[in-house]
Short mmCIF file of C-alpha atoms in Angstrom, two decimals:
data_model
loop_
_atom_site.label_atom_id
_atom_site.label_comp_id
_atom_site.label_asym_id
_atom_site.label_seq_id
_atom_site.Cartn_x
_atom_site.Cartn_y
_atom_site.Cartn_z
CA MET A 158 0.00 0.00 0.00
CA ALA A 159 1.19 3.48 -0.84
CA ILE A 160 3.04 5.36 1.88
CA PHE A 161 1.55 8.68 2.95
CA ILE A 162 4.30 9.91 5.31
CA HIS A 163 7.85 8.84 6.09
CA SER A 164 8.63 10.66 9.31
CA SER A 165 11.22 10.01 12.04
CA ASP A 166 11.74 6.37 11.03
CA LYS A 167 7.99 5.75 10.95
CA ASP A 168 6.09 4.77 7.80
CA TYR A 169 2.45 5.69 7.67
CA THR A 170 0.36 4.28 4.82
CA TYR A 171 -2.79 5.61 3.17
CA THR A 172 -4.63 2.53 4.54
CA GLU A 173 -3.61 3.48 8.08
CA LEU A 174 -4.70 7.04 7.35
CA ILE A 175 -8.21 5.91 6.32
CA GLU A 176 -8.45 3.74 9.47
CA SER A 177 -7.36 6.63 11.70
CA VAL A 178 -9.80 9.05 10.07
CA ASN A 179 -12.72 6.59 10.31
CA GLN A 180 -12.00 5.96 14.00
CA CYS A 181 -12.05 9.64 14.96
CA GLN A 182 -15.04 10.91 16.89
CA SER A 183 -13.44 14.23 17.66
CA TYR A 184 -10.81 16.63 16.36
CA ARG A 185 -8.69 19.48 17.70
CA PRO A 186 -9.62 22.87 16.15
CA MET A 187 -6.36 24.34 17.49
CA CYS A 188 -3.95 21.47 17.26
CA GLN A 189 -0.38 21.86 18.47
CA THR A 190 1.94 18.94 17.84
CA LYS A 191 5.44 18.16 16.63
CA ASP A 192 4.33 14.85 15.14
CA LEU A 193 3.67 15.29 11.43
CA CYS A 194 1.38 12.21 11.19
CA ASN A 195 -0.77 13.39 14.11
CA TYR A 196 -0.87 16.86 12.65
CA PHE A 197 -2.10 15.72 9.24
CA VAL A 198 -4.59 13.19 10.60
CA ASN A 199 -6.20 15.97 12.66
CA PHE A 200 -6.08 18.30 9.65
CA ILE A 201 -7.75 15.76 7.36
CA VAL A 202 -10.38 14.80 9.97
CA ALA A 203 -11.33 18.48 10.32
CA LEU A 204 -11.61 18.93 6.57
CA VAL A 205 -13.73 15.84 5.87
CA SER A 206 -16.14 16.90 8.63
CA ASN A 207 -16.24 20.45 7.19
CA SER A 208 -15.00 21.85 10.49
CA SER A 209 -12.79 24.90 10.90
CA LEU A 210 -9.17 24.91 12.00
CA ILE A 211 -6.62 27.35 13.40
CA LEU A 212 -3.07 26.36 12.49
CA VAL A 213 -0.41 27.17 15.07
CA ASP A 214 3.26 26.23 15.11
CA ALA A 215 4.40 23.47 17.43
CA ASP A 216 6.50 25.99 19.37
CA SER A 217 4.17 29.04 19.37
CA GLY A 218 2.87 30.42 22.62
CA GLN A 219 0.50 33.07 23.90
CA ASN A 220 3.15 35.79 23.48
CA ASP A 221 3.65 34.98 19.80
CA LEU A 222 -0.07 35.10 18.98
CA PRO A 223 -1.78 37.26 21.62
CA GLU A 224 -5.14 37.24 19.82
CA LEU A 225 -5.54 33.48 20.34
CA ASP A 226 -6.52 31.75 23.57
CA PHE A 227 -3.82 29.15 24.13
CA ASN A 228 -5.98 27.43 26.77
CA GLN A 229 -7.88 26.05 23.79
CA VAL A 230 -4.83 24.23 22.41
CA ASN A 231 -5.54 20.55 21.77
CA THR A 232 -9.09 20.80 23.17
CA LEU A 233 -11.28 18.13 21.56
CA VAL A 234 -14.51 18.87 19.71
CA THR A 235 -16.92 16.05 18.83
CA ILE A 236 -17.65 15.25 15.19
CA GLU A 237 -19.61 12.59 13.35
CA LYS A 238 -17.69 9.43 12.50
CA THR A 239 -16.90 8.84 8.84
CA ASN A 240 -16.75 5.63 6.86
CA PHE A 241 -14.38 5.99 3.95
CA THR A 242 -13.59 2.81 2.05
CA THR A 243 -11.14 4.10 -0.57
CA VAL A 244 -8.38 6.69 -0.68
CA ASP A 245 -10.09 8.44 -3.60
CA GLU A 246 -13.23 8.98 -1.51
CA LEU A 247 -11.12 10.49 1.25
CA ILE A 248 -9.22 12.76 -1.16
CA ASN A 249 -12.45 14.00 -2.76
CA ALA A 250 -13.94 14.78 0.63
CA VAL A 251 -10.83 16.79 1.56
CA LEU A 252 -10.70 18.73 -1.71
CA ASN A 253 -14.44 19.55 -1.59
CA SER A 254 -14.40 20.53 2.09
CA THR A 255 -16.17 23.72 3.16
CA SER A 256 -13.84 24.14 6.16
CA LYS A 257 -12.22 27.47 6.87
CA VAL A 258 -8.53 27.36 7.73
CA THR A 259 -6.92 30.18 9.73
CA ILE A 260 -3.20 30.66 9.25
CA PHE A 261 -0.71 33.28 10.39
CA THR A 262 2.09 35.01 8.54
CA SER A 263 5.51 34.11 9.93
CA GLY A 264 5.87 37.58 11.42
CA THR A 265 9.26 38.37 9.90
CA THR A 266 8.09 41.95 9.55
CA GLY A 267 6.27 42.49 12.81
CA GLN A 268 3.23 40.96 14.49
CA PRO A 269 1.95 37.80 12.69
CA LYS A 270 -1.10 38.54 10.54
CA LYS A 271 -4.15 36.27 10.66
CA VAL A 272 -5.62 35.15 7.32
CA VAL A 273 -8.63 32.86 6.82
CA HIS A 274 -8.66 30.62 3.75
CA THR A 275 -11.13 28.27 2.16
CA ILE A 276 -9.98 24.93 0.77
CA ASN A 277 -10.75 26.39 -2.61
CA THR A 278 -8.11 29.13 -2.31
CA LEU A 279 -5.61 26.75 -0.71
CA THR A 280 -5.92 24.21 -3.53
CA ARG A 281 -6.17 26.64 -6.44
CA SER A 282 -2.81 25.63 -7.90
CA VAL A 283 -3.07 21.88 -7.17
CA ARG A 284 -2.68 19.75 -10.29
CA LYS A 285 -4.21 16.28 -10.45
CA GLY A 286 -3.76 13.47 -12.94
CA ASN A 287 -1.81 10.36 -13.83
CA ARG A 288 1.39 12.24 -14.51
CA TYR A 289 1.39 13.43 -10.89
CA LYS A 290 1.09 9.91 -9.44
CA ASP A 291 3.92 8.07 -7.65
CA GLN A 292 5.75 11.23 -6.69
CA ILE A 293 7.89 11.18 -3.57
CA TRP A 294 8.30 14.62 -2.08
CA ALA A 295 10.84 15.98 0.36
CA TYR A 296 8.58 17.92 2.70
CA ALA A 297 10.76 20.89 3.59
CA TYR A 298 8.21 23.43 4.79
CA ASN A 299 6.47 24.12 8.05
CA PRO A 300 3.03 22.40 7.75
CA THR A 301 1.19 25.24 9.49
CA HIS A 302 2.11 27.86 6.90
CA MET A 303 0.99 28.56 3.35
CA ALA A 304 3.81 26.88 1.44
CA GLY A 305 3.59 23.74 3.58
CA LEU A 306 -0.15 23.54 2.96
CA GLN A 307 0.23 23.99 -0.78
CA VAL A 308 2.80 21.22 -1.02
CA PHE A 309 0.68 18.96 1.21
CA PHE A 310 -2.40 19.37 -1.02
CA GLN A 311 -0.38 18.74 -4.18
CA ILE A 312 0.99 15.49 -2.71
CA PHE A 313 -2.22 14.31 -1.07
CA ALA A 314 -4.47 15.03 -4.08
CA ASN A 315 -2.36 12.58 -6.09
CA GLN A 316 -1.74 10.00 -3.35
CA GLY A 317 1.92 10.86 -3.29
CA THR A 318 4.43 10.26 -0.51
CA LEU A 319 5.71 12.92 1.85
CA VAL A 320 9.18 12.57 3.41
CA ASP A 321 9.67 14.91 6.35
CA VAL A 322 12.93 16.89 6.00
CA PHE A 323 11.87 20.20 7.57
CA ASN A 324 14.69 21.68 9.68
CA MET A 325 16.90 18.64 9.15
CA SER A 326 20.64 18.86 8.66
CA ARG A 327 22.31 18.70 5.27
CA ASP A 328 23.59 15.13 5.78
CA VAL A 329 20.17 13.84 6.86
CA VAL A 330 18.45 15.53 3.91
CA TYR A 331 20.83 13.82 1.46
CA GLN A 332 20.35 10.47 3.24
CA MET A 333 16.58 10.83 2.92
CA ILE A 334 16.81 11.78 -0.77
CA ASP A 335 18.77 8.60 -1.49
CA LYS A 336 16.93 6.26 0.90
CA PHE A 337 13.47 7.11 -0.41
CA SER A 338 14.45 8.00 -4.00
CA ILE A 339 12.85 11.40 -3.62
CA THR A 340 11.55 12.76 -6.92
CA HIS A 341 10.33 16.24 -5.92
CA ILE A 342 11.62 18.96 -3.63
CA SER A 343 9.84 22.21 -2.92
CA ALA A 344 11.63 24.54 -0.50
CA THR A 345 12.97 28.01 0.15
CA PRO A 346 16.21 29.16 -1.51
CA THR A 347 17.73 29.05 1.99
CA PHE A 348 17.03 25.30 2.20
CA TYR A 349 18.89 24.72 -1.10
CA ARG A 350 21.79 26.96 -0.09
CA LEU A 351 22.25 24.75 2.96
CA LEU A 352 22.68 21.77 0.60
CA LEU A 353 25.70 23.41 -1.07
CA PRO A 354 28.47 22.87 -1.97
CA PHE A 355 28.22 20.19 -4.63
CA GLU A 356 29.71 16.85 -3.60
CA ARG A 357 27.98 14.32 -5.83
CA ILE A 358 24.92 14.04 -8.02
CA HIS A 359 21.53 12.75 -6.85
CA GLU A 360 19.70 11.32 -9.85
CA SER A 361 16.25 10.54 -8.44
CA VAL A 362 15.14 14.17 -8.16
CA ILE A 363 13.31 15.31 -11.29
CA ARG A 364 11.65 18.51 -10.09
CA ILE A 365 12.92 21.31 -7.88
CA THR A 366 10.70 24.20 -6.84
CA LEU A 367 11.89 27.34 -5.10
CA GLY A 368 9.65 29.80 -3.35
CA GLY A 369 9.34 32.30 -0.57
CA GLU A 370 12.45 34.37 -1.09
CA LYS A 371 14.40 35.86 -3.95
CA SER A 372 16.77 33.38 -5.52
CA ASP A 373 19.61 33.90 -7.94
CA SER A 374 21.16 32.32 -11.00
CA HIS A 375 24.26 31.23 -9.06
CA LEU A 376 22.01 29.11 -6.85
CA TYR A 377 20.21 27.59 -9.86
CA GLU A 378 23.51 26.49 -11.37
CA SER A 379 24.62 24.86 -8.13
CA ILE A 380 21.28 23.07 -7.65
CA GLN A 381 21.36 21.84 -11.24
CA GLN A 382 24.81 20.39 -10.65
CA ILE A 383 23.60 18.39 -7.61
CA PHE A 384 20.32 17.34 -9.26
CA PRO A 385 21.17 17.04 -12.98
CA ASN A 386 17.84 15.38 -13.88
CA ALA A 387 15.71 18.05 -12.24
CA LYS A 388 13.68 20.74 -13.90
CA ILE A 389 13.90 23.85 -11.75
CA ASN A 390 11.03 26.24 -11.31
CA ASN A 391 10.08 29.07 -9.07
CA VAL A 392 6.75 29.79 -7.45
CA TYR A 393 5.34 33.10 -6.32
CA ALA A 394 3.10 32.63 -3.31
CA SER A 395 2.08 34.50 -0.20
CA THR A 396 0.21 33.78 3.02
CA GLU A 397 -2.41 36.28 1.90
CA ALA A 398 -3.06 34.82 -1.54
CA GLY A 399 -1.51 31.37 -1.73
CA SER A 400 0.25 30.27 -4.87
CA LEU A 401 -0.30 32.66 -7.78
CA PHE A 402 2.11 31.95 -10.58
CA ALA A 403 5.08 29.77 -11.33
CA ALA A 404 7.95 30.37 -13.68
CA LYS A 405 11.17 29.05 -15.06
CA ASP A 406 14.43 30.65 -14.01
CA ASP A 407 14.02 33.88 -12.08
CA CYS A 408 11.11 35.36 -14.08
CA PHE A 409 7.40 34.94 -13.39
CA LYS A 410 4.58 35.04 -15.91
CA ILE A 411 1.10 36.23 -15.03
CA PRO A 412 -1.35 34.28 -17.22
CA LYS A 413 -3.05 36.51 -19.85
CA ASP A 414 -6.60 35.85 -18.62
CA ILE A 415 -5.86 37.23 -15.16
CA LEU A 416 -3.32 39.91 -16.13
CA ASN A 417 -5.84 42.72 -15.50
CA GLN A 418 -6.17 41.58 -11.88
CA PHE A 419 -2.64 42.72 -11.10
CA LEU A 420 -1.28 46.26 -11.05
CA VAL A 421 2.17 47.68 -10.48
CA LYS A 422 2.44 50.96 -8.56
CA ASP A 423 5.87 52.42 -7.68
CA ASP A 424 7.36 49.02 -8.56
CA GLU A 425 5.08 47.28 -6.04
CA LEU A 426 2.84 44.40 -7.13
CA LEU A 427 -0.85 44.94 -6.32
CA ILE A 428 -3.16 41.91 -6.24
CA HIS A 429 -6.93 42.01 -6.79
CA LYS A 430 -8.93 41.10 -3.68
CA SER A 431 -10.62 38.16 -5.42
CA PHE A 432 -7.34 36.23 -5.02
CA LEU A 433 -7.03 36.70 -1.28
CA GLY A 434 -8.18 34.96 1.86
CA GLU A 435 -10.06 36.97 4.49
CA SER A 436 -8.31 39.14 7.03
CA SER A 437 -9.17 42.25 8.99
CA SER A 438 -5.59 43.42 8.45
CA PHE A 439 -6.02 43.79 4.66
CA ILE A 440 -6.27 47.36 3.43
CA PHE A 441 -7.49 47.71 -0.14
CA ASP A 442 -6.63 50.41 -2.62
CA ASN A 443 -9.60 50.32 -5.09
CA ASP A 444 -10.03 46.57 -4.54
CA PHE A 445 -6.29 45.95 -4.89
CA TYR A 446 -3.99 44.76 -2.12
CA HIS A 447 -0.43 46.09 -1.74
CA SER A 448 1.67 42.91 -1.69
CA GLY A 449 4.83 44.67 -0.46
CA ASP A 450 6.76 42.84 -3.17
CA LEU A 451 8.83 45.06 -5.44
CA ILE A 452 9.09 43.78 -9.00
CA GLU A 453 10.42 44.89 -12.38
CA TRP A 454 8.77 44.13 -15.70
CA VAL A 455 10.79 42.02 -18.10
CA ASN A 456 7.97 42.07 -20.67
CA LYS A 457 4.96 44.05 -19.52
CA GLU A 458 2.65 43.07 -22.41
CA GLU A 459 3.27 39.38 -21.76
CA GLY A 460 3.01 39.81 -17.98
CA VAL A 461 6.59 38.65 -17.34
CA PHE A 462 8.32 40.11 -14.28
CA ARG A 463 11.22 39.62 -11.93
CA PHE A 464 11.03 39.85 -8.14
CA LYS A 465 13.34 42.51 -6.67
CA SER A 466 12.73 42.62 -2.93
CA ARG A 467 10.22 43.33 -0.19
CA ARG A 468 9.22 46.99 0.20
CA ASN A 469 9.95 47.13 3.92
CA GLU A 470 13.34 45.46 3.54
CA LEU A 471 15.02 48.29 1.63
CA ILE A 472 17.78 49.88 3.71
CA ASN A 473 18.03 53.66 3.61
CA VAL A 474 21.73 54.58 3.79
CA GLY A 475 22.10 58.35 3.85
CA GLY A 476 19.25 58.66 1.33
CA TYR A 477 20.46 55.83 -0.90
CA LYS A 478 18.14 52.81 -1.04
CA VAL A 479 19.89 49.47 -0.75
CA ASN A 480 18.13 46.24 -1.69
CA PRO A 481 19.55 43.60 0.70
CA ALA A 482 18.64 40.79 -1.71
CA GLU A 483 20.88 42.29 -4.40
CA VAL A 484 23.82 42.49 -1.99
CA GLU A 485 23.21 38.92 -0.79
CA ASP A 486 23.23 37.69 -4.40
CA ILE A 487 26.67 39.17 -5.01
CA ILE A 488 28.11 37.94 -1.70
CA ASN A 489 26.68 34.46 -2.31
CA SER A 490 28.36 34.34 -5.72
CA LEU A 491 31.84 34.67 -4.16
CA ASP A 492 33.96 31.53 -3.91
CA GLY A 493 33.97 30.24 -0.35
CA VAL A 494 30.60 31.71 0.64
CA GLN A 495 27.75 29.35 1.56
CA GLN A 496 25.09 31.97 2.25
CA SER A 497 24.59 35.40 3.70
CA ILE A 498 22.09 37.74 5.20
CA VAL A 499 22.22 41.50 4.73
CA TYR A 500 20.36 44.04 6.83
CA GLY A 501 20.45 47.61 8.08
CA ARG A 502 21.80 48.78 11.39
CA SER A 503 20.85 52.21 12.69
CA ASN A 504 23.59 54.78 12.59
CA SER A 505 23.82 58.39 13.77
CA ILE A 506 25.57 59.61 10.62
CA LEU A 507 23.75 57.90 7.75
CA GLY A 508 20.50 56.74 9.32
CA ASN A 509 21.52 53.16 8.61
CA ILE A 510 24.57 51.28 7.51
CA VAL A 511 24.58 47.98 5.67
CA VAL A 512 25.85 45.01 7.66
CA ALA A 513 26.08 41.33 6.78
CA GLU A 514 26.41 37.96 8.37
CA VAL A 515 28.16 35.42 6.20
CA GLN A 516 28.34 31.66 6.53
CA LEU A 517 31.39 30.24 4.74
CA THR A 518 31.79 26.88 3.04
CA LEU A 519 33.63 24.27 5.10
CA GLU A 520 37.09 24.73 3.62
CA SER A 521 36.83 28.49 3.15
CA MET A 522 39.40 30.77 4.83
CA LEU A 523 37.81 34.08 3.74
CA THR A 524 37.95 37.00 6.18
CA ASP A 525 35.59 39.97 6.42
CA ILE A 526 38.23 42.17 4.78
CA ASP A 527 38.67 39.70 1.87
CA ILE A 528 34.93 39.75 1.24
CA ARG A 529 34.72 43.54 1.32
CA GLN A 530 37.67 43.90 -1.02
CA GLN A 531 36.15 41.40 -3.45
CA LEU A 532 32.91 43.40 -3.45
CA ILE A 533 34.67 46.58 -4.62
CA GLY A 534 33.81 46.99 -8.29
CA LYS A 535 30.96 44.48 -8.06
CA LEU A 536 28.74 46.74 -5.95
CA GLN A 537 28.52 50.49 -5.54
CA ASP A 538 30.33 51.68 -2.44
CA PHE A 539 27.16 52.51 -0.46
CA LYS A 540 25.86 48.96 -0.97
CA ILE A 541 28.97 47.22 0.38
CA PRO A 542 28.39 46.02 3.95
CA ARG A 543 30.45 48.06 6.39
CA LYS A 544 30.54 45.31 8.91
CA ILE A 545 30.70 41.64 8.00
CA LYS A 546 30.43 39.00 10.66
CA ILE A 547 31.55 35.49 9.79
CA VAL A 548 29.10 33.09 11.48
CA LYS A 549 28.80 29.30 11.82
CA SER A 550 25.09 29.29 10.96
CA LEU A 551 22.33 31.75 10.14
CA GLU A 552 19.10 32.00 12.05
CA LEU A 553 15.95 30.84 10.24
CA THR A 554 12.32 31.92 10.67
CA LYS A 555 9.52 29.45 11.37
CA THR A 556 8.98 29.07 7.64
CA GLY A 557 12.62 28.32 6.93
CA LYS A 558 13.55 31.70 5.54
CA LEU A 559 16.59 33.66 6.64
CA LYS A 560 15.88 36.08 9.47
CA ARG A 561 16.89 39.68 8.85
CA MET B 1246 42.54 52.96 23.69
CA GLU B 1247 44.75 54.88 21.22
CA GLN B 1248 46.07 51.61 19.83
CA THR B 1249 42.49 50.31 19.41
CA ILE B 1250 41.44 53.44 17.49
CA LEU B 1251 44.50 53.04 15.24
CA THR B 1252 43.52 49.41 14.55
CA ILE B 1253 39.93 50.41 13.74
CA ILE B 1254 40.99 53.26 11.42
CA ASN B 1255 43.40 50.95 9.63
CA SER B 1256 40.82 48.18 9.22
CA ILE B 1257 38.58 50.72 7.48
CA ARG B 1258 41.44 51.97 5.29
CA ILE B 1259 42.49 48.44 4.32
CA ALA B 1260 38.95 47.47 3.34
CA GLN B 1261 38.91 50.54 1.09
CA GLU B 1262 42.29 49.52 -0.35
CA LEU B 1263 44.11 52.47 1.24
CA THR B 1264 47.52 51.93 2.89
CA PRO B 1265 47.42 51.64 6.69
CA VAL B 1266 48.83 54.54 8.74
CA THR B 1267 51.56 53.86 11.31
CA GLU B 1268 50.46 56.38 13.92
CA LEU B 1269 47.69 58.83 14.77
CA HIS B 1270 47.99 62.43 15.96
CA THR B 1271 45.34 64.24 17.94
CA THR B 1272 45.23 66.93 15.25
CA ASP B 1273 44.59 64.45 12.40
CA ASN B 1274 41.42 65.41 10.56
CA LEU B 1275 39.27 62.34 9.88
CA ARG B 1276 38.24 63.42 6.40
CA GLU B 1277 41.25 65.37 5.12
CA ASP B 1278 44.21 63.62 6.74
CA LEU B 1279 42.80 60.12 7.09
CA GLU B 1280 40.74 60.25 3.86
CA LEU B 1281 37.56 58.89 5.46
CA THR B 1282 34.27 59.38 3.56
CA SER B 1283 30.92 59.75 5.33
CA PHE B 1284 30.37 56.02 4.78
CA ASP B 1285 33.73 55.35 6.43
CA LEU B 1286 32.77 57.63 9.34
CA ALA B 1287 29.52 55.72 9.77
CA GLU B 1288 31.52 52.51 9.94
CA LEU B 1289 33.92 54.12 12.42
CA THR B 1290 31.06 54.99 14.78
CA VAL B 1291 29.68 51.47 14.62
CA ARG B 1292 33.06 49.89 15.35
CA ILE B 1293 33.80 52.27 18.22
CA GLU B 1294 30.29 51.72 19.59
CA ASP B 1295 30.77 47.95 19.50
CA LYS B 1296 34.03 48.30 21.41
CA TYR B 1297 33.21 51.03 23.95
CA GLY B 1298 29.40 51.32 23.92
CA ILE B 1299 29.65 55.00 22.98
CA ASP B 1300 28.22 56.59 19.83
CA ILE B 1301 30.81 59.30 19.16
CA PHE B 1302 28.58 61.14 16.67
CA GLU B 1303 25.43 61.01 18.78
CA ASP B 1304 25.43 64.69 19.74
CA GLY B 1305 27.20 66.32 16.84
CA LEU B 1306 30.07 66.15 14.46
CA VAL B 1307 33.51 64.89 15.39
CA ASN B 1308 36.32 66.08 13.13
CA THR B 1309 39.63 65.02 14.63
CA ILE B 1310 41.25 62.07 16.34
CA GLY B 1311 41.67 64.23 19.44
CA GLU B 1312 37.91 64.77 19.61
CA ILE B 1313 37.34 61.00 19.49
CA TYR B 1314 39.77 60.52 22.40
CA ASN B 1315 37.88 63.20 24.35
CA LYS B 1316 34.51 61.55 23.76
CA LEU B 1317 35.82 58.21 24.94
CA GLN B 1318 37.50 59.67 28.04
CA GLN B 1319 34.37 61.56 29.16
#
């Protein structure tokens, strides 16, 4: 029988999933667990009984999400028992659920924002069919956030297998890829950077998806070297709207039929409200939502654009605007650099100065001065970090992105 | 302290591919004698702040090495 989840040395089949779901007489509307199987059983039980859910991280507390009542965590609510006999019946019930799912933004830019989604908006980009069968996915996202949900639905809708690799070390990820012959990986650019440098090829992977942060061509080349059989694509998604468009390389294409539902104002992408979940924190500008994502058109008529950065991430250095993602790209392209994070630090002379934390590759002997000297000529002077700290590892957010 | 300031000034000069100076004088002007730009001065404040916990530019401009010494001795 097909495996649903490989997690911490435990295999959990679709048959076991049906049995667990059919046995349930209750579910937890606000479930908090570190066990991926438990988490998804509760999630699926809620959906098939058309009950609502609030998704919270395994390590969140009252201080992280003050608007929730954490006394309600793991409280059971009675539901009617189900009697599914086939996996297809179960999948259909999940995909046609009328449940409402409340999720929170990761709060990288302040207080986490609450957004309520229907299964319809969460599964908008799910593709079903024979060609999507038998896929084995490395599950590299947090299951309580948008990207993790999107990947879950894509796998589950096609009875695929999910291998839990979220927050696992580089060596363990590679072991899992080989042990389970993983075919698909969807993760943040940070996750892939942690897999560098290239040591040997892994042939089983045929599709790589990047999302959540800006990525760069240097990273694509390195990923392609490790996974030579993989097609690489990029997905534009947000907690507010879910997955919107995918693309090859670093450009995105807005399909022609929905092109008029997107606007660009002062380089910022505006999304029509029909694409969004519900949230009291949304402010609309003539029915359009300011995404905070700064883009540049590559071909405006065809709807092709490139992601530049987040609006609130630009660093103002004495009146000059510095895009940290651009500086990270250049630093990451230097020999001996594994990954980096660039941010502003307040300063009495210039308002802010640019600083960086850099994680080197294992054998690298680079110093902060070497890096700065190598950046001269590659970046304008005001963009070069004035302080570079060499660190052993970089801190990640709950959704696996680098923390600025 | 004077040796530390010399090390900091030289680390900024080296990163900008300028030759290090061997000694500092209290009359040395940060911009004219030591060739520091406003970006370099911003870096200087951050490095001194990290070392001594004092923002030397917090309440106005500092022009010479002697003025830095004074701020740090206050």
